[in-house]
Amino acid sequence: TRKIETLSQARRALLKEIKKGFPKYSELADPEPAELPSLREFLRTGEVMISIYSTNDATLIWAIPPRGMVHFEAIRLGEKELDQIVAELRQALHPDPKTFGDIPEFDVSLAYRLYRLLLKPVEKGWENASDLLIVAHGPLGQLPFSVLSTESVDLGPGKGELFSDYRNVPWLIRKVSITRLPSTGSFATL
């Protein structure tokens, strides 16, 4: 434990020196959390920042437009359940198939459920947006939001070419462009 404390002190001292000697690099590498006015200052017309943060028993969602009211919702969806949903959706996005037939079906119903839970509650804050800037922590950092479905769809039995049933799914990406950001602070810094 003494060695860990010594290394931790050395790390803090190095970070302090980097911040002092290279402030721009320090801001980029370890940005401070951005405050709402500075976030809005950098948002362009048509852009809305969606910030999602999960805790053990809830998920907090903000829709921050450049002007007007910020929309906020807290939903009863903990990080553990969210992790499970993301893992299920990713099974079809990151398979290890030997043939095309080995690729599992993408669960469009679950993708819609996640959309309904995360984005629908704050829809008034982003419904006129052309670009969503999404900051999502935890399990959601592993999921491309473009694969969320904005409506309930029943694909039914597959007809025609392989995967052709997905052509008519109302994917979120068909409604808005999506930009992923590591943090609100990095957005303000960049």
CSV table of C-alpha atoms in Angstrom, one decimal:
chain,number,residue,atom,x,y,z
A,1,THR,CA,0.0,0.0,0.0
A,2,ARG,CA,2.9,2.3,0.7
A,3,LYS,CA,4.2,1.8,-2.8
A,4,ILE,CA,0.8,2.6,-4.3
A,5,GLU,CA,0.6,5.8,-2.3
A,6,THR,CA,4.1,6.8,-3.5
A,7,LEU,CA,3.2,6.1,-7.1
A,8,SER,CA,-0.1,8.0,-6.8
A,9,GLN,CA,1.7,11.0,-5.4
A,10,ALA,CA,4.2,10.9,-8.3
A,11,ARG,CA,1.3,10.7,-10.8
A,12,ARG,CA,-0.4,13.7,-9.3
A,13,ALA,CA,2.8,15.7,-9.4
A,14,LEU,CA,3.4,14.7,-13.1
A,15,LEU,CA,-0.2,15.7,-14.0
A,16,LYS,CA,0.3,19.0,-12.2
A,17,GLU,CA,3.5,19.7,-14.2
A,18,ILE,CA,1.8,18.7,-17.5
A,19,LYS,CA,-1.1,21.0,-16.7
A,20,LYS,CA,1.3,23.9,-15.9
A,21,GLY,CA,3.6,23.4,-18.9
A,22,PHE,CA,1.1,22.2,-21.5
A,23,PRO,CA,-2.4,23.6,-20.5
A,24,LYS,CA,-4.0,23.0,-23.9
A,25,TYR,CA,-3.0,19.3,-23.9
A,26,SER,CA,-4.1,19.0,-20.3
A,27,GLU,CA,-7.6,20.4,-21.2
A,28,LEU,CA,-7.9,18.0,-24.1
A,29,ALA,CA,-6.6,14.9,-22.2
A,30,ASP,CA,-8.6,15.6,-19.0
A,31,PRO,CA,-11.3,18.1,-19.7
A,32,GLU,CA,-13.2,19.8,-16.9
A,33,PRO,CA,-17.0,19.2,-16.9
A,34,ALA,CA,-18.7,21.8,-19.0
A,35,GLU,CA,-21.3,24.1,-17.6
A,36,LEU,CA,-24.6,24.5,-19.4
A,37,PRO,CA,-24.0,28.1,-20.8
A,38,SER,CA,-20.7,27.1,-22.3
A,39,LEU,CA,-22.2,24.0,-23.9
A,40,ARG,CA,-25.0,26.0,-25.5
A,41,GLU,CA,-22.5,28.6,-26.7
A,42,PHE,CA,-20.9,25.9,-29.0
A,43,LEU,CA,-24.1,24.2,-30.2
A,44,ARG,CA,-25.1,25.1,-33.7
A,45,THR,CA,-28.6,25.5,-35.0
A,46,GLY,CA,-30.0,22.0,-35.6
A,47,GLU,CA,-27.7,20.4,-33.0
A,48,VAL,CA,-28.9,19.0,-29.7
A,49,MET,CA,-26.7,17.4,-27.1
A,50,ILE,CA,-28.1,14.3,-25.4
A,51,SER,CA,-26.3,13.5,-22.2
A,52,ILE,CA,-27.1,10.1,-20.5
A,53,TYR,CA,-25.7,9.0,-17.2
A,54,SER,CA,-26.5,5.8,-15.5
A,55,THR,CA,-26.3,4.9,-11.8
A,56,ASN,CA,-27.1,1.7,-10.0
A,57,ASP,CA,-30.8,2.2,-10.0
A,58,ALA,CA,-31.6,5.1,-12.4
A,59,THR,CA,-30.6,6.7,-15.7
A,60,LEU,CA,-30.5,10.4,-16.1
A,61,ILE,CA,-31.1,12.0,-19.5
A,62,TRP,CA,-30.7,15.6,-20.7
A,63,ALA,CA,-31.6,17.0,-24.1
A,64,ILE,CA,-29.8,20.3,-24.4
A,65,PRO,CA,-30.7,22.5,-27.4
A,66,PRO,CA,-28.7,25.6,-28.3
A,67,ARG,CA,-31.7,27.8,-27.1
A,68,GLY,CA,-34.9,27.2,-25.3
A,69,MET,CA,-35.7,24.7,-22.5
A,70,VAL,CA,-33.4,21.9,-21.5
A,71,HIS,CA,-35.4,18.7,-21.1
A,72,PHE,CA,-34.5,16.3,-18.3
A,73,GLU,CA,-35.8,12.9,-17.3
A,74,ALA,CA,-34.8,10.3,-14.7
A,75,ILE,CA,-35.9,6.8,-15.5
A,76,ARG,CA,-35.9,3.6,-13.4
A,77,LEU,CA,-33.3,1.8,-15.4
A,78,GLY,CA,-30.2,0.9,-13.6
A,79,GLU,CA,-26.7,0.3,-15.1
A,80,LYS,CA,-27.0,-3.5,-14.6
A,81,GLU,CA,-30.2,-3.8,-16.6
A,82,LEU,CA,-28.9,-1.3,-19.2
A,83,ASP,CA,-25.7,-3.4,-19.5
A,84,GLN,CA,-27.9,-6.5,-20.2
A,85,ILE,CA,-29.9,-4.7,-22.9
A,86,VAL,CA,-26.7,-3.4,-24.6
A,87,ALA,CA,-25.1,-6.9,-24.5
A,88,GLU,CA,-28.2,-8.5,-26.1
A,89,LEU,CA,-28.3,-5.8,-28.9
A,90,ARG,CA,-24.5,-6.2,-29.5
A,91,GLN,CA,-24.8,-9.9,-30.1
A,92,ALA,CA,-26.0,-9.3,-33.7
A,93,LEU,CA,-23.6,-6.3,-34.2
A,94,HIS,CA,-20.4,-8.2,-33.2
A,95,PRO,CA,-20.9,-11.8,-34.1
A,96,ASP,CA,-18.2,-14.2,-35.1
A,97,PRO,CA,-20.0,-16.1,-37.9
A,98,LYS,CA,-18.6,-18.7,-40.3
A,99,THR,CA,-21.4,-18.0,-42.8
A,100,PHE,CA,-24.0,-15.3,-43.3
A,101,GLY,CA,-26.6,-17.6,-41.9
A,102,ASP,CA,-24.7,-17.7,-38.6
A,103,ILE,CA,-25.3,-14.0,-38.0
A,104,PRO,CA,-28.0,-13.7,-35.3
A,105,GLU,CA,-31.1,-11.6,-35.9
A,106,PHE,CA,-31.0,-8.1,-34.6
A,107,ASP,CA,-33.6,-7.6,-31.9
A,108,VAL,CA,-35.5,-4.6,-33.4
A,109,SER,CA,-38.1,-4.8,-30.5
A,110,LEU,CA,-35.4,-4.4,-27.9
A,111,ALA,CA,-33.8,-1.5,-30.0
A,112,TYR,CA,-37.2,0.2,-30.0
A,113,ARG,CA,-37.6,-0.4,-26.2
A,114,LEU,CA,-34.2,1.3,-25.6
A,115,TYR,CA,-35.2,4.2,-27.8
A,116,ARG,CA,-38.5,4.5,-25.9
A,117,LEU,CA,-36.7,4.5,-22.6
A,118,LEU,CA,-33.9,6.8,-23.4
A,119,LEU,CA,-34.8,9.2,-26.1
A,120,LYS,CA,-38.6,9.3,-26.2
A,121,PRO,CA,-38.9,10.9,-22.7
A,122,VAL,CA,-36.8,13.9,-23.9
A,123,GLU,CA,-38.1,14.0,-27.4
A,124,LYS,CA,-39.5,17.5,-27.1
A,125,GLY,CA,-35.9,18.7,-26.6
A,126,TRP,CA,-34.6,17.2,-29.8
A,127,GLU,CA,-37.5,16.6,-32.2
A,128,ASN,CA,-36.5,19.5,-34.5
A,129,ALA,CA,-32.8,18.6,-34.5
A,130,SER,CA,-30.9,17.5,-37.5
A,131,ASP,CA,-27.9,16.2,-35.5
A,132,LEU,CA,-27.7,14.6,-32.0
A,133,LEU,CA,-24.5,15.0,-30.1
A,134,ILE,CA,-24.6,12.1,-27.7
A,135,VAL,CA,-22.6,11.7,-24.5
A,136,ALA,CA,-23.4,8.3,-23.0
A,137,HIS,CA,-21.5,6.7,-20.2
A,138,GLY,CA,-21.2,3.1,-19.0
A,139,PRO,CA,-22.7,0.3,-21.2
A,140,LEU,CA,-24.2,2.8,-23.6
A,141,GLY,CA,-20.7,3.7,-24.7
A,142,GLN,CA,-20.6,0.3,-26.5
A,143,LEU,CA,-23.8,0.9,-28.5
A,144,PRO,CA,-24.1,2.9,-31.7
A,145,PHE,CA,-27.4,4.8,-31.3
A,146,SER,CA,-28.0,4.7,-35.0
A,147,VAL,CA,-29.3,1.2,-34.6
A,148,LEU,CA,-32.2,2.2,-32.3
A,149,SER,CA,-35.6,1.9,-33.9
A,150,THR,CA,-37.9,4.9,-33.6
A,151,GLU,CA,-41.1,2.8,-34.0
A,152,SER,CA,-42.3,-0.6,-33.0
A,153,VAL,CA,-41.7,-3.0,-36.0
A,154,ASP,CA,-42.5,-6.6,-36.4
A,155,LEU,CA,-40.2,-8.1,-39.0
A,156,GLY,CA,-42.1,-11.3,-39.2
A,157,PRO,CA,-40.6,-14.3,-41.0
A,158,GLY,CA,-37.8,-13.5,-43.4
A,159,LYS,CA,-38.7,-13.0,-47.0
A,160,GLY,CA,-36.5,-12.5,-50.0
A,161,GLU,CA,-32.8,-11.8,-49.7
A,162,LEU,CA,-30.9,-12.3,-46.4
A,163,PHE,CA,-31.3,-9.2,-44.1
A,164,SER,CA,-33.7,-7.5,-46.6
A,165,ASP,CA,-36.4,-7.2,-43.8
A,166,TYR,CA,-34.2,-4.5,-42.1
A,167,ARG,CA,-34.6,-2.1,-45.1
A,168,ASN,CA,-38.0,-0.8,-43.8
A,169,VAL,CA,-36.9,-0.4,-40.1
A,170,PRO,CA,-37.2,3.2,-39.0
A,171,TRP,CA,-33.7,3.5,-37.6
A,172,LEU,CA,-32.8,6.6,-35.7
A,173,ILE,CA,-30.1,7.4,-38.2
A,174,ARG,CA,-32.7,7.9,-40.8
A,175,LYS,CA,-34.2,10.7,-38.7
A,176,VAL,CA,-31.1,12.5,-37.5
A,177,SER,CA,-27.3,12.3,-37.8
A,178,ILE,CA,-25.5,11.1,-34.7
A,179,THR,CA,-22.2,12.3,-33.3
A,180,ARG,CA,-20.7,10.5,-30.3
A,181,LEU,CA,-18.7,12.4,-27.8
A,182,PRO,CA,-16.6,11.1,-24.8
A,183,SER,CA,-17.8,13.9,-22.5
A,184,THR,CA,-19.5,17.3,-22.4
A,185,GLY,CA,-16.1,18.7,-21.3
A,186,SER,CA,-14.4,17.4,-24.4
A,187,PHE,CA,-17.1,19.0,-26.6
A,188,ALA,CA,-16.5,22.4,-25.1
A,189,THR,CA,-12.7,22.0,-25.3
A,190,LEU,CA,-12.7,20.9,-28.9
